Amino acid sequence: MEQGKSPGSGTPKKSALTGSARKVKDNAADWHNLMLKWESCNDAAFSAASKIVNLRISALSYEKLSVDNALPGNENADKDKAELERVCSELQGLLEQMKQIQVKMERLTSTFKGVCDLEAFQCSGKDSRPVLFHTWPTALFYETSVKMSDMYKREVSLKSVIVGEMAHTSDQDLLMVYLSCWLYQPYIDNGIKVLLESMLLETGHRPL
């Protein structure tokens, strides 16, 4: 049976989407893809960060033993240093990828704002504005994108600090704190998954 064609009764078929609706739906899909890419980079970066912490703790432990027991120098010191530099470079590269992902998230947010601004111009003086999909006003897509983008922006700043400090700190406890922060991403709230899924449901990427 053919669905009713009244506004908001159902998400338009992909072929029927044009203009603002098409842009909003594409943005929602892009958000989903960028978050998957972020998680993939974060997992790889955590593995690299773990190697750095292990190398640093091993070096610090040997240094302490050498001082306490007058042991000879570490024969593997040069090899370990080279490996540390390699893994630090790897982590820096992954951080740069995550920064690029976060910049793309900000661009999506700017696109949502552009759709909102266009709608405000087109509907100037009108009592109501169109609902592009089910229930969300266009402004809610922008507000949701701002919330999610801000989380990643703060997380990138934290990770930048961690990368700058991890290979140089001599405090083992602090090294473990850095590693834990990288894994648990304190600035990315668990509620972000609900925000994304709500956006995907609203735009028809997820079945209601």
mmCIF file of C-alpha atoms in Angstrom:
data_model
loop_
_atom_site.group_PDB
_atom_site.id
_atom_site.type_symbol
_atom_site.label_atom_id
_atom_site.label_comp_id
_atom_site.label_asym_id
_atom_site.label_seq_id
_atom_site.Cartn_x
_atom_site.Cartn_y
_atom_site.Cartn_z
ATOM 1 C CA MET A 1 0.000 0.000 0.000
ATOM 2 C CA GLU A 2 1.334 3.402 -0.932
ATOM 3 C CA GLN A 3 2.233 5.594 2.015
ATOM 4 C CA GLY A 4 0.458 8.852 2.564
ATOM 5 C CA LYS A 5 2.118 11.912 1.143
ATOM 6 C CA SER A 6 1.288 14.371 3.913
ATOM 7 C CA PRO A 7 4.283 16.334 5.253
ATOM 8 C CA GLY A 8 6.172 14.465 7.959
ATOM 9 C CA SER A 9 4.271 11.199 7.440
ATOM 10 C CA GLY A 10 7.413 9.392 6.331
ATOM 11 C CA THR A 11 10.950 9.933 5.165
ATOM 12 C CA PRO A 12 11.060 10.686 1.434
ATOM 13 C CA LYS A 13 12.642 8.025 -0.749
ATOM 14 C CA LYS A 14 16.242 8.676 -1.649
ATOM 15 C CA SER A 15 15.397 9.563 -5.226
ATOM 16 C CA ALA A 16 12.835 12.131 -4.078
ATOM 17 C CA LEU A 17 15.196 14.036 -1.789
ATOM 18 C CA THR A 18 16.433 17.347 -3.073
ATOM 19 C CA GLY A 19 17.846 20.591 -1.743
ATOM 20 C CA SER A 20 18.056 20.957 2.017
ATOM 21 C CA ALA A 21 16.634 17.503 2.772
ATOM 22 C CA ARG A 22 19.272 15.844 0.596
ATOM 23 C CA LYS A 23 22.047 17.856 2.224
ATOM 24 C CA VAL A 24 20.864 17.085 5.760
ATOM 25 C CA LYS A 25 20.532 13.372 5.063
ATOM 26 C CA ASP A 26 23.989 13.249 3.446
ATOM 27 C CA ASN A 27 25.453 15.104 6.442
ATOM 28 C CA ALA A 28 23.968 12.566 8.844
ATOM 29 C CA ALA A 29 25.607 9.732 6.889
ATOM 30 C CA ASP A 30 28.894 11.636 6.818
ATOM 31 C CA TRP A 31 28.758 12.059 10.595
ATOM 32 C CA HIS A 32 28.338 8.314 10.995
ATOM 33 C CA ASN A 33 31.278 7.569 8.685
ATOM 34 C CA LEU A 34 33.562 10.118 10.337
ATOM 35 C CA MET A 35 32.841 8.712 13.791
ATOM 36 C CA LEU A 36 33.730 5.216 12.554
ATOM 37 C CA LYS A 37 36.985 6.547 11.086
ATOM 38 C CA TRP A 38 37.752 8.322 14.372
ATOM 39 C CA GLU A 39 37.271 5.118 16.375
ATOM 40 C CA SER A 40 39.503 3.191 13.982
ATOM 41 C CA CYS A 41 42.248 5.819 14.309
ATOM 42 C CA ASN A 42 41.789 5.966 18.071
ATOM 43 C CA ASP A 43 42.210 2.201 18.416
ATOM 44 C CA ALA A 44 45.402 2.260 16.332
ATOM 45 C CA ALA A 45 46.672 5.272 18.270
ATOM 46 C CA PHE A 46 45.977 3.576 21.601
ATOM 47 C CA SER A 47 48.076 0.615 20.471
ATOM 48 C CA ALA A 48 50.927 2.982 19.591
ATOM 49 C CA ALA A 49 50.523 4.891 22.858
ATOM 50 C CA SER A 50 50.678 1.601 24.781
ATOM 51 C CA LYS A 51 53.996 0.765 23.111
ATOM 52 C CA ILE A 52 55.357 4.192 24.055
ATOM 53 C CA VAL A 53 54.319 3.776 27.678
ATOM 54 C CA ASN A 54 55.838 0.296 27.866
ATOM 55 C CA LEU A 55 59.112 1.529 26.377
ATOM 56 C CA ARG A 56 59.217 4.500 28.734
ATOM 57 C CA ILE A 57 58.431 2.430 31.834
ATOM 58 C CA SER A 58 61.045 -0.144 30.846
ATOM 59 C CA ALA A 59 63.669 2.566 30.361
ATOM 60 C CA LEU A 60 62.768 4.312 33.621
ATOM 61 C CA SER A 61 62.850 1.037 35.552
ATOM 62 C CA TYR A 62 66.299 0.173 34.180
ATOM 63 C CA GLU A 63 67.566 3.654 34.983
ATOM 64 C CA LYS A 64 66.401 3.261 38.578
ATOM 65 C CA LEU A 65 67.997 -0.180 38.891
ATOM 66 C CA SER A 66 71.228 1.143 37.410
ATOM 67 C CA VAL A 67 71.399 3.934 39.965
ATOM 68 C CA ASP A 68 70.480 1.717 42.904
ATOM 69 C CA ASN A 69 72.733 -1.199 41.990
ATOM 70 C CA ALA A 70 75.477 0.421 39.915
ATOM 71 C CA LEU A 71 74.557 -1.661 36.893
ATOM 72 C CA PRO A 72 76.275 -1.149 33.523
ATOM 73 C CA GLY A 73 74.533 0.850 30.836
ATOM 74 C CA ASN A 74 71.640 -0.675 28.924
ATOM 75 C CA GLU A 75 73.032 -2.381 25.814
ATOM 76 C CA ASN A 76 69.664 -2.050 24.099
ATOM 77 C CA ALA A 77 69.317 1.674 24.852
ATOM 78 C CA ASP A 78 69.994 2.822 21.294
ATOM 79 C CA LYS A 79 67.629 0.224 19.843
ATOM 80 C CA ASP A 80 64.900 1.174 22.327
ATOM 81 C CA LYS A 81 65.399 4.870 21.596
ATOM 82 C CA ALA A 82 65.025 4.268 17.871
ATOM 83 C CA GLU A 83 61.879 2.240 18.467
ATOM 84 C CA LEU A 84 60.486 4.969 20.727
ATOM 85 C CA GLU A 85 61.092 7.589 18.055
ATOM 86 C CA ARG A 86 59.418 5.385 15.448
ATOM 87 C CA VAL A 87 56.312 4.779 17.541
ATOM 88 C CA CYS A 88 56.105 8.448 18.559
ATOM 89 C CA SER A 89 56.151 9.361 14.871
ATOM 90 C CA GLU A 90 53.414 6.800 14.238
ATOM 91 C CA LEU A 91 51.279 8.240 17.039
ATOM 92 C CA GLN A 92 51.813 11.782 15.761
ATOM 93 C CA GLY A 93 50.676 10.687 12.307
ATOM 94 C CA LEU A 94 47.518 9.116 13.725
ATOM 95 C CA LEU A 95 46.815 12.258 15.740
ATOM 96 C CA GLU A 96 47.061 14.309 12.539
ATOM 97 C CA GLN A 97 44.493 12.007 10.929
ATOM 98 C CA MET A 98 42.192 12.517 13.908
ATOM 99 C CA LYS A 99 42.626 16.283 13.638
ATOM 100 C CA GLN A 100 41.609 16.110 9.986
ATOM 101 C CA ILE A 101 38.534 14.078 10.904
ATOM 102 C CA GLN A 102 37.595 16.665 13.528
ATOM 103 C CA VAL A 103 37.967 19.482 10.986
ATOM 104 C CA LYS A 104 35.583 17.622 8.662
ATOM 105 C CA MET A 105 33.118 17.355 11.557
ATOM 106 C CA GLU A 106 33.275 21.125 11.966
ATOM 107 C CA ARG A 107 32.585 21.520 8.247
ATOM 108 C CA LEU A 108 29.487 19.340 8.578
ATOM 109 C CA THR A 109 28.330 21.591 11.401
ATOM 110 C CA SER A 110 28.896 24.645 9.211
ATOM 111 C CA THR A 111 26.852 23.002 6.457
ATOM 112 C CA PHE A 112 23.976 22.404 8.873
ATOM 113 C CA LYS A 113 24.157 26.068 9.850
ATOM 114 C CA GLY A 114 24.035 27.040 6.192
ATOM 115 C CA VAL A 115 20.854 25.000 5.738
ATOM 116 C CA CYS A 116 19.353 26.689 8.790
ATOM 117 C CA ASP A 117 20.290 30.142 7.521
ATOM 118 C CA LEU A 118 18.783 29.397 4.111
ATOM 119 C CA GLU A 119 15.581 28.164 5.723
ATOM 120 C CA ALA A 120 15.400 31.259 7.926
ATOM 121 C CA PHE A 121 15.722 33.449 4.828
ATOM 122 C CA GLN A 122 13.139 31.512 2.822
ATOM 123 C CA CYS A 123 10.648 31.360 5.714
ATOM 124 C CA SER A 124 11.128 34.932 6.922
ATOM 125 C CA GLY A 125 7.832 36.273 8.234
ATOM 126 C CA LYS A 126 6.124 32.869 8.246
ATOM 127 C CA ASP A 127 4.618 31.386 11.393
ATOM 128 C CA SER A 128 6.124 27.928 10.884
ATOM 129 C CA ARG A 129 8.977 26.234 9.087
ATOM 130 C CA PRO A 130 8.893 22.928 7.200
ATOM 131 C CA VAL A 131 9.892 19.657 8.841
ATOM 132 C CA LEU A 132 12.220 17.922 6.402
ATOM 133 C CA PHE A 133 11.758 14.395 7.719
ATOM 134 C CA HIS A 134 9.718 13.193 10.716
ATOM 135 C CA THR A 135 9.726 15.534 13.704
ATOM 136 C CA TRP A 136 13.030 17.411 13.947
ATOM 137 C CA PRO A 137 13.150 21.075 13.019
ATOM 138 C CA THR A 138 16.195 21.858 10.901
ATOM 139 C CA ALA A 139 17.778 23.799 13.750
ATOM 140 C CA LEU A 140 17.923 20.627 15.853
ATOM 141 C CA PHE A 141 20.274 18.996 13.346
ATOM 142 C CA TYR A 142 22.600 21.975 13.669
ATOM 143 C CA GLU A 143 22.411 22.009 17.472
ATOM 144 C CA THR A 144 23.123 18.271 17.637
ATOM 145 C CA SER A 145 26.062 18.618 15.274
ATOM 146 C CA VAL A 146 27.474 21.462 17.389
ATOM 147 C CA LYS A 147 27.318 19.304 20.530
ATOM 148 C CA MET A 148 29.071 16.383 18.872
ATOM 149 C CA SER A 149 31.680 18.528 17.127
ATOM 150 C CA ASP A 150 32.564 20.319 20.375
ATOM 151 C CA MET A 151 33.192 16.970 22.083
ATOM 152 C CA TYR A 152 35.686 15.942 19.417
ATOM 153 C CA LYS A 153 37.330 19.361 19.407
ATOM 154 C CA ARG A 154 38.030 19.130 23.139
ATOM 155 C CA GLU A 155 39.221 15.538 22.748
ATOM 156 C CA VAL A 156 41.673 16.509 20.003
ATOM 157 C CA SER A 157 43.112 19.206 22.275
ATOM 158 C CA LEU A 158 43.590 16.668 25.079
ATOM 159 C CA LYS A 159 45.225 14.136 22.787
ATOM 160 C CA SER A 160 47.577 16.815 21.457
ATOM 161 C CA VAL A 161 48.767 17.476 25.012
ATOM 162 C CA ILE A 162 49.196 13.760 25.672
ATOM 163 C CA VAL A 163 51.277 13.255 22.527
ATOM 164 C CA GLY A 164 53.470 16.194 23.502
ATOM 165 C CA GLU A 165 54.108 14.876 27.003
ATOM 166 C CA MET A 166 54.014 11.085 26.806
ATOM 167 C CA ALA A 167 57.522 10.468 25.481
ATOM 168 C CA HIS A 168 59.150 12.873 27.933
ATOM 169 C CA THR A 169 57.543 12.380 31.339
ATOM 170 C CA SER A 170 59.495 10.427 33.938
ATOM 171 C CA ASP A 171 56.453 9.753 36.133
ATOM 172 C CA GLN A 172 55.152 6.223 35.583
ATOM 173 C CA ASP A 173 51.811 6.965 37.229
ATOM 174 C CA LEU A 174 51.320 9.940 34.926
ATOM 175 C CA LEU A 175 52.123 7.764 31.928
ATOM 176 C CA MET A 176 49.322 5.408 32.920
ATOM 177 C CA VAL A 177 46.954 8.358 33.350
ATOM 178 C CA TYR A 178 47.788 9.515 29.824
ATOM 179 C CA LEU A 179 47.148 6.044 28.465
ATOM 180 C CA SER A 180 43.845 5.750 30.303
ATOM 181 C CA CYS A 181 42.721 9.161 29.046
ATOM 182 C CA TRP A 182 43.497 8.160 25.484
ATOM 183 C CA LEU A 183 41.464 4.979 25.781
ATOM 184 C CA TYR A 184 38.408 6.365 27.578
ATOM 185 C CA GLN A 185 38.212 9.731 25.773
ATOM 186 C CA PRO A 186 36.751 11.764 28.665
ATOM 187 C CA TYR A 187 35.463 14.606 26.498
ATOM 188 C CA ILE A 188 33.385 12.343 24.260
ATOM 189 C CA ASP A 189 30.242 11.709 26.260
ATOM 190 C CA ASN A 190 28.550 8.308 26.002
ATOM 191 C CA GLY A 191 25.402 10.159 24.987
ATOM 192 C CA ILE A 192 26.977 10.962 21.621
ATOM 193 C CA LYS A 193 25.856 7.565 20.327
ATOM 194 C CA VAL A 194 22.275 8.436 21.200
ATOM 195 C CA LEU A 195 22.619 11.773 19.407
ATOM 196 C CA LEU A 196 23.983 10.099 16.280
ATOM 197 C CA GLU A 197 21.390 7.324 16.261
ATOM 198 C CA SER A 198 18.618 9.875 16.735
ATOM 199 C CA MET A 199 19.906 11.807 13.725
ATOM 200 C CA LEU A 200 20.112 8.615 11.649
ATOM 201 C CA LEU A 201 16.595 7.593 12.655
ATOM 202 C CA GLU A 202 15.197 11.001 11.820
ATOM 203 C CA THR A 203 16.776 11.045 8.353
ATOM 204 C CA GLY A 204 15.779 7.488 7.480
ATOM 205 C CA HIS A 205 19.215 5.868 7.678
ATOM 206 C CA ARG A 206 17.808 3.700 10.476
ATOM 207 C CA PRO A 207 14.329 2.135 10.338
ATOM 208 C CA LEU A 208 11.811 3.510 12.812
#
